[in-house]
Amino acid sequence: GIQVEQSPPDLILQEGANSTLRCNFSDSVNNLQWFHQNPWGQLINLFYIPSGTKQNGRLSATTVATERYSLLYISSSQTTDSGVYFCAVGYNFNKFYFGSGTKLNVKP
Amino acid sequence: SAVISQKPSRDICQRGTSLTIQCQVDSQVTMMFWYRQQPGQSLTLIATANQGSEATYESGFVIDKFPISRPNLTFSTLTVSNMSPEDSSIYLCSGQGQASGGYTFGSGTRLTVV
């Protein structure tokens, strides 16, 4: 299967700081999503971004499919951004492979 | 995007018993997927459920332990059978939303086996 590596595994930020999360994948994909898992376990879809750049408020994401990586940017972080961020990839909406996640803790 | 309602949201079960988790989608989806997330871990795919055929299980997961039903294009169930404490996990279902929207997930079932 496709290998998905996320970095860093853990991140501690002071409220208001910016951060970049990275996702590397081992094979060609045409489906890539970023998710935020809140403390209650709910998985929230942040971006569907198999290529290009998207922005949604303080969050933005960029995927360079030819180089097999994606980046998630969080600006002006807030305590509510805390949780685990997952990158997941797939091809033709078949199996979906998850990375190990980045655990983010934003301190007030 | 499709909205998936999953229930129960949590349960505490005795070892040796079984629990059935249900997922209802507000639109038709061709494939649904069932995942397990063990404490502190990432999500692992259990099986792919297609309507009208048996589910396809990933390595390490078997039908006797995790039977799946998919009676139509908007509904699926996963049963965790003969539970042990090692089955304590979050279980999530997923389906493809709109073609441009990727996958959407149910809210998860947090299972504790005592």
PDB file of C-alpha atoms in Angstrom:
ATOM      1  CA  GLY A   1       0.000   0.000   0.000  1.00  0.00           C
ATOM      2  CA  ILE A   2       0.853   3.677  -0.097  1.00  0.00           C
ATOM      3  CA  GLN A   3       3.118   4.870   2.726  1.00  0.00           C
ATOM      4  CA  VAL A   4       2.151   8.168   4.336  1.00  0.00           C
ATOM      5  CA  GLU A   5       4.529  10.013   6.631  1.00  0.00           C
ATOM      6  CA  GLN A   6       3.575  13.063   8.643  1.00  0.00           C
ATOM      7  CA  SER A   7       5.840  15.475  10.451  1.00  0.00           C
ATOM      8  CA  PRO A   8       6.307  16.618  13.079  1.00  0.00           C
ATOM      9  CA  PRO A   9       4.636  13.968  15.253  1.00  0.00           C
ATOM     10  CA  ASP A  10       4.084  16.460  18.070  1.00  0.00           C
ATOM     11  CA  LEU A  11       3.891  20.235  18.082  1.00  0.00           C
ATOM     12  CA  ILE A  12       3.421  22.685  20.918  1.00  0.00           C
ATOM     13  CA  LEU A  13       2.557  26.281  20.039  1.00  0.00           C
ATOM     14  CA  GLN A  14       1.793  29.443  21.871  1.00  0.00           C
ATOM     15  CA  GLU A  15      -1.526  30.950  20.907  1.00  0.00           C
ATOM     16  CA  GLY A  16      -1.084  33.274  17.944  1.00  0.00           C
ATOM     17  CA  ALA A  17       1.869  31.408  16.429  1.00  0.00           C
ATOM     18  CA  ASN A  18       1.981  29.973  12.911  1.00  0.00           C
ATOM     19  CA  SER A  19       2.852  26.409  11.956  1.00  0.00           C
ATOM     20  CA  THR A  20       3.380  24.112   8.982  1.00  0.00           C
ATOM     21  CA  LEU A  21       2.513  20.425   8.975  1.00  0.00           C
ATOM     22  CA  ARG A  22       3.924  18.150   6.300  1.00  0.00           C
ATOM     23  CA  CYS A  23       2.658  14.978   4.626  1.00  0.00           C
ATOM     24  CA  ASN A  24       4.843  12.854   2.356  1.00  0.00           C
ATOM     25  CA  PHE A  25       3.459   9.938   0.383  1.00  0.00           C
ATOM     26  CA  SER A  26       5.119   7.153  -1.515  1.00  0.00           C
ATOM     27  CA  ASP A  27       3.034   6.761  -4.678  1.00  0.00           C
ATOM     28  CA  SER A  28       0.829   8.589  -7.139  1.00  0.00           C
ATOM     29  CA  VAL A  29      -2.498   9.652  -5.677  1.00  0.00           C
ATOM     30  CA  ASN A  30      -5.529  11.526  -6.918  1.00  0.00           C
ATOM     31  CA  ASN A  31      -7.222  11.905  -3.552  1.00  0.00           C
ATOM     32  CA  LEU A  32      -5.642  13.687  -0.602  1.00  0.00           C
ATOM     33  CA  GLN A  33      -7.421  15.065   2.412  1.00  0.00           C
ATOM     34  CA  TRP A  34      -6.469  16.764   5.634  1.00  0.00           C
ATOM     35  CA  PHE A  35      -8.523  16.041   8.743  1.00  0.00           C
ATOM     36  CA  HIS A  36      -8.655  17.429  12.244  1.00  0.00           C
ATOM     37  CA  GLN A  37      -9.626  15.016  14.995  1.00  0.00           C
ATOM     38  CA  ASN A  38     -11.034  16.796  18.001  1.00  0.00           C
ATOM     39  CA  PRO A  39     -10.697  15.544  21.594  1.00  0.00           C
ATOM     40  CA  TRP A  40     -14.032  13.745  21.266  1.00  0.00           C
ATOM     41  CA  GLY A  41     -12.709  11.634  18.393  1.00  0.00           C
ATOM     42  CA  GLN A  42     -14.693  13.291  15.643  1.00  0.00           C
ATOM     43  CA  LEU A  43     -12.872  13.538  12.326  1.00  0.00           C
ATOM     44  CA  ILE A  44     -13.428  16.856  10.598  1.00  0.00           C
ATOM     45  CA  ASN A  45     -12.597  17.220   6.916  1.00  0.00           C
ATOM     46  CA  LEU A  46     -10.423  20.318   6.477  1.00  0.00           C
ATOM     47  CA  PHE A  47      -9.399  20.094   2.846  1.00  0.00           C
ATOM     48  CA  TYR A  48      -9.871  17.853  -0.138  1.00  0.00           C
ATOM     49  CA  ILE A  49      -6.733  18.779  -2.030  1.00  0.00           C
ATOM     50  CA  PRO A  50      -5.252  16.270  -4.478  1.00  0.00           C
ATOM     51  CA  SER A  51      -3.306  19.131  -6.071  1.00  0.00           C
ATOM     52  CA  GLY A  52      -2.911  22.883  -5.886  1.00  0.00           C
ATOM     53  CA  THR A  53      -3.599  25.314  -3.070  1.00  0.00           C
ATOM     54  CA  LYS A  54      -6.715  26.048  -1.041  1.00  0.00           C
ATOM     55  CA  GLN A  55      -7.471  28.410   1.793  1.00  0.00           C
ATOM     56  CA  ASN A  56     -10.175  28.424   4.412  1.00  0.00           C
ATOM     57  CA  GLY A  57      -9.868  31.195   6.957  1.00  0.00           C
ATOM     58  CA  ARG A  58      -6.688  30.750   8.988  1.00  0.00           C
ATOM     59  CA  LEU A  59      -5.957  27.406   7.365  1.00  0.00           C
ATOM     60  CA  SER A  60      -4.467  26.743   3.979  1.00  0.00           C
ATOM     61  CA  ALA A  61      -3.069  23.697   2.223  1.00  0.00           C
ATOM     62  CA  THR A  62      -0.831  23.007  -0.727  1.00  0.00           C
ATOM     63  CA  THR A  63      -0.271  19.707  -2.504  1.00  0.00           C
ATOM     64  CA  VAL A  64       2.522  19.141  -5.003  1.00  0.00           C
ATOM     65  CA  ALA A  65       1.460  15.795  -6.404  1.00  0.00           C
ATOM     66  CA  THR A  66       4.460  15.424  -8.709  1.00  0.00           C
ATOM     67  CA  GLU A  67       6.777  15.672  -5.700  1.00  0.00           C
ATOM     68  CA  ARG A  68       4.480  13.619  -3.471  1.00  0.00           C
ATOM     69  CA  TYR A  69       3.946  15.972  -0.569  1.00  0.00           C
ATOM     70  CA  SER A  70       1.343  18.202   0.949  1.00  0.00           C
ATOM     71  CA  LEU A  71       1.567  21.015   3.492  1.00  0.00           C
ATOM     72  CA  LEU A  72      -1.023  22.324   5.929  1.00  0.00           C
ATOM     73  CA  TYR A  73      -0.526  25.855   7.212  1.00  0.00           C
ATOM     74  CA  ILE A  74      -2.132  27.112  10.392  1.00  0.00           C
ATOM     75  CA  SER A  75      -1.836  30.833  11.014  1.00  0.00           C
ATOM     76  CA  SER A  76      -2.590  32.750  14.214  1.00  0.00           C
ATOM     77  CA  SER A  77      -3.246  29.493  16.059  1.00  0.00           C
ATOM     78  CA  GLN A  78      -5.976  29.276  18.686  1.00  0.00           C
ATOM     79  CA  THR A  79      -6.492  26.837  21.543  1.00  0.00           C
ATOM     80  CA  THR A  80      -9.403  25.338  19.610  1.00  0.00           C
ATOM     81  CA  ASP A  81      -6.927  24.228  16.943  1.00  0.00           C
ATOM     82  CA  SER A  82      -5.566  21.644  19.377  1.00  0.00           C
ATOM     83  CA  GLY A  83      -6.027  18.004  18.440  1.00  0.00           C
ATOM     84  CA  VAL A  84      -4.577  15.576  15.960  1.00  0.00           C
ATOM     85  CA  TYR A  85      -4.182  16.421  12.280  1.00  0.00           C
ATOM     86  CA  PHE A  86      -4.248  13.542   9.813  1.00  0.00           C
ATOM     87  CA  CYS A  87      -3.285  13.416   6.180  1.00  0.00           C
ATOM     88  CA  ALA A  88      -4.885  10.639   4.123  1.00  0.00           C
ATOM     89  CA  VAL A  89      -4.310   9.651   0.513  1.00  0.00           C
ATOM     90  CA  GLY A  90      -5.827   7.328  -2.031  1.00  0.00           C
ATOM     91  CA  TYR A  91      -6.281   6.573  -5.695  1.00  0.00           C
ATOM     92  CA  ASN A  92      -9.590   6.529  -7.541  1.00  0.00           C
ATOM     93  CA  PHE A  93     -11.552   6.559  -4.285  1.00  0.00           C
ATOM     94  CA  ASN A  94     -10.502   3.066  -3.372  1.00  0.00           C
ATOM     95  CA  LYS A  95      -8.467   2.371  -0.255  1.00  0.00           C
ATOM     96  CA  PHE A  96      -7.611   5.410   1.785  1.00  0.00           C
ATOM     97  CA  TYR A  97      -4.304   5.445   3.649  1.00  0.00           C
ATOM     98  CA  PHE A  98      -3.799   7.535   6.763  1.00  0.00           C
ATOM     99  CA  GLY A  99      -0.607   8.988   8.118  1.00  0.00           C
ATOM    100  CA  SER A 100       0.273   8.648  11.781  1.00  0.00           C
ATOM    101  CA  GLY A 101      -0.849  12.178  12.521  1.00  0.00           C
ATOM    102  CA  THR A 102       0.538  15.366  14.070  1.00  0.00           C
ATOM    103  CA  LYS A 103      -0.603  16.057  17.620  1.00  0.00           C
ATOM    104  CA  LEU A 104      -0.955  19.808  18.100  1.00  0.00           C
ATOM    105  CA  ASN A 105      -1.239  21.495  21.470  1.00  0.00           C
ATOM    106  CA  VAL A 106      -1.891  25.241  21.414  1.00  0.00           C
ATOM    107  CA  LYS A 107      -1.309  26.871  24.777  1.00  0.00           C
ATOM    108  CA  PRO A 108      -3.025  30.087  25.860  1.00  0.00           C
TER     109      PRO A 108
ATOM    110  CA  SER B   1     -20.858  16.762   1.060  1.00  0.00           C
ATOM    111  CA  ALA B   2     -22.625  13.636   2.283  1.00  0.00           C
ATOM    112  CA  VAL B   3     -23.577  13.561   5.948  1.00  0.00           C
ATOM    113  CA  ILE B   4     -23.122  10.286   7.829  1.00  0.00           C
ATOM    114  CA  SER B   5     -24.991   9.596  11.056  1.00  0.00           C
ATOM    115  CA  GLN B   6     -23.299   6.964  13.201  1.00  0.00           C
ATOM    116  CA  LYS B   7     -24.600   5.321  16.329  1.00  0.00           C
ATOM    117  CA  PRO B   8     -24.063   4.555  19.082  1.00  0.00           C
ATOM    118  CA  SER B   9     -21.599   7.329  19.849  1.00  0.00           C
ATOM    119  CA  ARG B  10     -20.138   5.332  22.712  1.00  0.00           C
ATOM    120  CA  ASP B  11     -20.712   2.140  24.609  1.00  0.00           C
ATOM    121  CA  ILE B  12     -19.235   0.097  27.409  1.00  0.00           C
ATOM    122  CA  CYS B  13     -19.603  -3.628  26.815  1.00  0.00           C
ATOM    123  CA  GLN B  14     -18.837  -6.835  28.636  1.00  0.00           C
ATOM    124  CA  ARG B  15     -16.240  -9.141  27.175  1.00  0.00           C
ATOM    125  CA  GLY B  16     -17.692 -11.989  25.116  1.00  0.00           C
ATOM    126  CA  THR B  17     -20.652  -9.929  23.894  1.00  0.00           C
ATOM    127  CA  SER B  18     -21.208  -8.291  20.502  1.00  0.00           C
ATOM    128  CA  LEU B  19     -21.990  -4.718  19.459  1.00  0.00           C
ATOM    129  CA  THR B  20     -23.499  -3.562  16.183  1.00  0.00           C
ATOM    130  CA  ILE B  21     -22.625  -0.083  14.907  1.00  0.00           C
ATOM    131  CA  GLN B  22     -24.853   1.606  12.349  1.00  0.00           C
ATOM    132  CA  CYS B  23     -24.114   4.245   9.735  1.00  0.00           C
ATOM    133  CA  GLN B  24     -26.763   6.082   7.758  1.00  0.00           C
ATOM    134  CA  VAL B  25     -25.811   8.326   4.845  1.00  0.00           C
ATOM    135  CA  ASP B  26     -28.050  11.131   3.597  1.00  0.00           C
ATOM    136  CA  SER B  27     -27.247  10.301  -0.034  1.00  0.00           C
ATOM    137  CA  GLN B  28     -26.324   7.235  -2.031  1.00  0.00           C
ATOM    138  CA  VAL B  29     -22.666   6.227  -1.926  1.00  0.00           C
ATOM    139  CA  THR B  30     -21.137   3.378  -3.877  1.00  0.00           C
ATOM    140  CA  MET B  31     -18.541   2.279  -1.350  1.00  0.00           C
ATOM    141  CA  MET B  32     -18.488   2.573   2.394  1.00  0.00           C
ATOM    142  CA  PHE B  33     -15.494   1.919   4.577  1.00  0.00           C
ATOM    143  CA  TRP B  34     -15.041   0.871   8.177  1.00  0.00           C
ATOM    144  CA  TYR B  35     -12.007   1.938  10.219  1.00  0.00           C
ATOM    145  CA  ARG B  36     -10.643   1.185  13.653  1.00  0.00           C
ATOM    146  CA  GLN B  37      -8.595   3.639  15.673  1.00  0.00           C
ATOM    147  CA  GLN B  38      -6.878   2.105  18.669  1.00  0.00           C
ATOM    148  CA  PRO B  39      -5.932   4.437  21.543  1.00  0.00           C
ATOM    149  CA  GLY B  40      -3.240   6.895  20.494  1.00  0.00           C
ATOM    150  CA  GLN B  41      -2.986   5.408  17.006  1.00  0.00           C
ATOM    151  CA  SER B  42      -3.949   6.345  13.484  1.00  0.00           C
ATOM    152  CA  LEU B  43      -6.893   4.924  11.574  1.00  0.00           C
ATOM    153  CA  THR B  44      -6.678   1.414  10.153  1.00  0.00           C
ATOM    154  CA  LEU B  45      -9.025   0.207   7.434  1.00  0.00           C
ATOM    155  CA  ILE B  46     -11.044  -2.844   8.491  1.00  0.00           C
ATOM    156  CA  ALA B  47     -13.045  -3.493   5.334  1.00  0.00           C
ATOM    157  CA  THR B  48     -14.741  -2.035   2.285  1.00  0.00           C
ATOM    158  CA  ALA B  49     -18.499  -2.566   2.043  1.00  0.00           C
ATOM    159  CA  ASN B  50     -20.229  -2.644  -1.319  1.00  0.00           C
ATOM    160  CA  GLN B  51     -23.930  -3.044  -1.789  1.00  0.00           C
ATOM    161  CA  GLY B  52     -24.983  -6.490  -2.965  1.00  0.00           C
ATOM    162  CA  SER B  53     -21.691  -8.248  -2.343  1.00  0.00           C
ATOM    163  CA  GLU B  54     -19.608  -9.427   0.559  1.00  0.00           C
ATOM    164  CA  ALA B  55     -17.320  -6.939   2.193  1.00  0.00           C
ATOM    165  CA  THR B  56     -13.629  -6.974   1.352  1.00  0.00           C
ATOM    166  CA  TYR B  57     -11.491  -7.298   4.478  1.00  0.00           C
ATOM    167  CA  GLU B  58      -7.986  -6.015   5.020  1.00  0.00           C
ATOM    168  CA  SER B  59      -5.180  -8.207   6.263  1.00  0.00           C
ATOM    169  CA  GLY B  60      -5.629  -8.989   9.931  1.00  0.00           C
ATOM    170  CA  PHE B  61      -9.411  -8.597   9.925  1.00  0.00           C
ATOM    171  CA  VAL B  62     -11.869 -11.452   9.381  1.00  0.00           C
ATOM    172  CA  ILE B  63     -15.556 -11.677   8.695  1.00  0.00           C
ATOM    173  CA  ASP B  64     -16.298 -13.840  11.734  1.00  0.00           C
ATOM    174  CA  LYS B  65     -14.968 -11.151  14.030  1.00  0.00           C
ATOM    175  CA  PHE B  66     -16.247  -8.086  12.119  1.00  0.00           C
ATOM    176  CA  PRO B  67     -19.315  -9.045  10.073  1.00  0.00           C
ATOM    177  CA  ILE B  68     -20.563  -6.206   7.873  1.00  0.00           C
ATOM    178  CA  SER B  69     -23.894  -5.648   6.195  1.00  0.00           C
ATOM    179  CA  ARG B  70     -24.669  -3.254   3.332  1.00  0.00           C
ATOM    180  CA  PRO B  71     -28.333  -3.713   2.424  1.00  0.00           C
ATOM    181  CA  ASN B  72     -28.559  -0.548   0.299  1.00  0.00           C
ATOM    182  CA  LEU B  73     -26.554   2.456  -0.878  1.00  0.00           C
ATOM    183  CA  THR B  74     -27.296   4.581   2.194  1.00  0.00           C
ATOM    184  CA  PHE B  75     -26.794   2.198   5.112  1.00  0.00           C
ATOM    185  CA  SER B  76     -24.205  -0.147   6.604  1.00  0.00           C
ATOM    186  CA  THR B  77     -23.534  -1.913   9.875  1.00  0.00           C
ATOM    187  CA  LEU B  78     -20.397  -3.283  11.494  1.00  0.00           C
ATOM    188  CA  THR B  79     -20.613  -5.857  14.277  1.00  0.00           C
ATOM    189  CA  VAL B  80     -17.754  -6.365  16.692  1.00  0.00           C
ATOM    190  CA  SER B  81     -18.181  -9.962  17.834  1.00  0.00           C
ATOM    191  CA  ASN B  82     -17.049 -11.846  20.925  1.00  0.00           C
ATOM    192  CA  MET B  83     -15.402  -8.707  22.248  1.00  0.00           C
ATOM    193  CA  SER B  84     -12.266  -8.578  24.350  1.00  0.00           C
ATOM    194  CA  PRO B  85     -10.572  -5.565  25.987  1.00  0.00           C
ATOM    195  CA  GLU B  86      -8.237  -5.395  22.947  1.00  0.00           C
ATOM    196  CA  ASP B  87     -11.240  -4.341  20.861  1.00  0.00           C
ATOM    197  CA  SER B  88     -11.540  -1.108  22.827  1.00  0.00           C
ATOM    198  CA  SER B  89     -11.170   1.509  20.108  1.00  0.00           C
ATOM    199  CA  ILE B  90     -12.939   4.184  18.142  1.00  0.00           C
ATOM    200  CA  TYR B  91     -14.743   2.726  15.135  1.00  0.00           C
ATOM    201  CA  LEU B  92     -15.556   5.037  12.209  1.00  0.00           C
ATOM    202  CA  CYS B  93     -17.452   4.592   8.977  1.00  0.00           C
ATOM    203  CA  SER B  94     -16.771   6.573   5.844  1.00  0.00           C
ATOM    204  CA  GLY B  95     -18.186   7.106   2.417  1.00  0.00           C
ATOM    205  CA  GLN B  96     -17.385   9.090  -0.663  1.00  0.00           C
ATOM    206  CA  GLY B  97     -19.104  12.418  -0.718  1.00  0.00           C
ATOM    207  CA  GLN B  98     -19.540  14.489  -3.819  1.00  0.00           C
ATOM    208  CA  ALA B  99     -16.972  13.802  -6.513  1.00  0.00           C
ATOM    209  CA  SER B 100     -15.117  16.997  -5.623  1.00  0.00           C
ATOM    210  CA  GLY B 101     -15.394  16.615  -1.889  1.00  0.00           C
ATOM    211  CA  GLY B 102     -13.467  13.497  -0.982  1.00  0.00           C
ATOM    212  CA  TYR B 103     -14.463  11.182   1.831  1.00  0.00           C
ATOM    213  CA  THR B 104     -16.677  12.071   4.719  1.00  0.00           C
ATOM    214  CA  PHE B 105     -16.743  10.281   8.077  1.00  0.00           C
ATOM    215  CA  GLY B 106     -19.300   9.411  10.685  1.00  0.00           C
ATOM    216  CA  SER B 107     -18.805  10.871  14.155  1.00  0.00           C
ATOM    217  CA  GLY B 108     -17.338   7.614  15.466  1.00  0.00           C
ATOM    218  CA  THR B 109     -18.230   5.013  18.081  1.00  0.00           C
ATOM    219  CA  ARG B 110     -16.044   4.956  21.157  1.00  0.00           C
ATOM    220  CA  LEU B 111     -16.102   1.357  22.399  1.00  0.00           C
ATOM    221  CA  THR B 112     -14.787   0.238  25.768  1.00  0.00           C
ATOM    222  CA  VAL B 113     -14.747  -3.478  26.566  1.00  0.00           C
ATOM    223  CA  VAL B 114     -14.514  -4.445  30.235  1.00  0.00           C
TER     224      VAL B 114
END
